[in-house]
Amino acid sequence: MQYPNLFYLITLGVILGIIILISFGLIIYGIVSYARKGLPKRDGFRYGAWLAFDVFWIGSGFFVWMASAFKKVHWALAWVLITIIWETGFLHITRRSPEYKNDKFKNRLDNYFRSLLHGAKRFGSRNSVLVLVSFIIISFIISFFTYNVCVGIHPFRVSSRYSRRIQGSSCTPGQVCNFILTVPEDLSNSIIANWHSQDEPIQSFALFGTTSHKNYFNGSLSMQADQFNNPYSSESNATFFKMTNFEDEENRWVSWADITGLAPSTVYYIVVAVETKGNKMIFYPERKFRTAPNDGTPYTFITGGDMGMTTSGEDLSINAALAEPLFVMLGGDVAYDSGFVSCYRCWDEWFKRWDDTFITPLGFTLPIITTIGNHEAGSWNSKRNDVQFYNRYLPFQLGLQNIDPQDRLLQHYHYIGNNTIIVVMDSSVVDKIEDQVEWLDTVLSQNNQRLFKFGLYHIALYPCTRIGMDVDITDQAAKSWGPVFDKYHLTVGYENHYHLYKRSKQLVDGVENINGTLYIGDGAFGVLASYLKVKDYDYLVKSGRIEHIIKTKVEPNNNQIYLETINTHNEVFDSWNRTLL
């Protein structure tokens, strides 16, 4: 079940539970109060049931309210329905009880409506109108101001369309926002730049070169197009499209540019820009990045999963940048939109943190590789259209200009130099695990000569805990991917999802083997499981409830790999190394 529907059903269940408890209490109240007066308990039960009916009737307005909050019905329709429900329920209550014996309301199809008129007459026309106006105002407030909620988690927060309007635009007109670099097939000679704007582009492009020209802009991030003279040595035109799934709240244009022909082990400076109507150009501040070496020079990268926007996640992000890595890999559950299209600001907040935090002490912006997690789609075994943002925001392959962003592949590979390959898979979030075996086998077979082979995916083949609803996916991954990893001697499998930490033995088919794969992670890059029990499986070397990131250093010329696991205090609490033969 998708998370938006799950949260919706949970709220309905809570409301229903409260209504049932109140109704049951009212029935008991009717029986007891009549018994104390020496009246028949049967009449007391009928009186309590009459009150319980009113509670159910009035309570149904809260069901309509939640339907509006979760955008199942429009707020205007909810406004009308709630007003009608509450007004009729109120008039029903004002009748003198027990009216169920009143002969003038018997054996008529319109007896209920005639009873409401009777209630209005008893309460008085003027008072009835005042109550109606009050219900109109109250139902408008709760329908309009809570319409189309986003339920964000890690940390938990709720917003509505109205509260988001109060906050103002998350991508301000006249500015470029949400800049991020993603890693394509070969980081030694290419990179992908991505950015957003609220203004519709006439054209969008990236400017880059090996020399900084930050001073050219004199602190201004906009100018007239006819005044602009590109100071950078190279330019790449971008492709752009409009996000249509939340256009009723905010215009959003997404641009990306394939930047190719780069030199290995080189520092580049980049500025991205959008030209808008009115001959105006807006820019994002200059950033710099490094391409990967291809000559055996050592390199470092950071890995973690299940990030969110927690305080501890920010601490770990700072620690990650301090390590001066070449790039960062995230194992899914990035911004925790959980399939809510109304949670587009979760991604905006995450992009801002990334650009603020993932700049190294030497000033480098860190490119990213990610895999999809269940919170990117709202559930396991989802449909592609359930993925609201992940595919559209994060391309990891060159040459996707003629492909609908929603149809981008969720499996991709990346070369780091001449001796490393990273394979990224979908853990049955959209594409079934077993359907990816042929692709995985082909990619690893064609790159079997590469000594260092890394896998990035969301679920764990060898977790340090057990979640009943995920067992089938874990078992399928171990059954389908495990033999391929064993066949081509995957060096490390970076695993996530469980919000815990584990490091396995080197395994082949689940058995310790000196030439086997190390499985590490379990995903706690800011989100920690407080309710899961860490299991003492025999394939584990270390495990615990620890928020962490993993620093990997590769020395191709020495055939060596070093792993250090770092906590929120920037302390190394676990390590592993291996010389590959």
Coordinates of C-alpha atoms in Angstrom, one line a residue, residues 423 425 433-448 453-455 457 461-462 476-491 507-510 515-517 519:
V423 CA 26.4 -1.0 -10.3
M425 CA 19.9 -1.5 -8.9
I433 CA 14.6 -7.8 -8.6
E434 CA 14.5 -10.9 -10.7
D435 CA 14.0 -8.9 -13.9
Q436 CA 17.4 -7.1 -13.3
V437 CA 19.5 -10.2 -13.2
E438 CA 20.3 -10.3 -16.9
W439 CA 21.3 -6.6 -16.9
L440 CA 23.5 -7.1 -13.8
D441 CA 25.1 -10.2 -15.3
T442 CA 25.8 -8.5 -18.6
V443 CA 27.3 -5.4 -17.0
L444 CA 29.6 -7.3 -14.6
S445 CA 30.6 -9.8 -17.3
Q446 CA 31.7 -7.0 -19.6
N447 CA 33.7 -5.4 -16.8
N448 CA 35.0 -8.4 -15.1
K453 CA 33.4 -3.8 -8.2
F454 CA 30.8 -2.1 -6.0
G455 CA 27.0 -2.5 -5.7
Y457 CA 20.9 -0.8 -3.7
L461 CA 20.8 -9.2 1.1
Y462 CA 22.2 -9.8 4.5
Q476 CA 14.5 -12.5 -3.6
A477 CA 17.6 -10.2 -3.7
A478 CA 19.8 -12.8 -2.1
K479 CA 18.4 -15.5 -4.4
S480 CA 18.6 -13.4 -7.6
W481 CA 21.6 -11.0 -7.1
G482 CA 23.7 -13.0 -4.7
P483 CA 24.8 -15.7 -7.3
V484 CA 25.8 -12.9 -9.7
F485 CA 27.8 -11.1 -7.0
D486 CA 29.5 -14.3 -6.2
K487 CA 30.2 -15.1 -9.8
Y488 CA 32.0 -11.9 -10.6
H489 CA 33.5 -11.3 -7.1
L490 CA 31.7 -8.1 -6.1
T491 CA 34.0 -6.3 -3.7
L507 CA 30.6 -14.1 1.9
V508 CA 30.0 -16.4 -1.0
D509 CA 26.5 -17.9 -0.9
G510 CA 26.2 -16.8 2.7
N515 CA 37.5 -14.0 -1.7
G516 CA 33.8 -13.2 -0.9
T517 CA 31.8 -10.0 -0.9
Y519 CA 28.1 -6.4 2.8

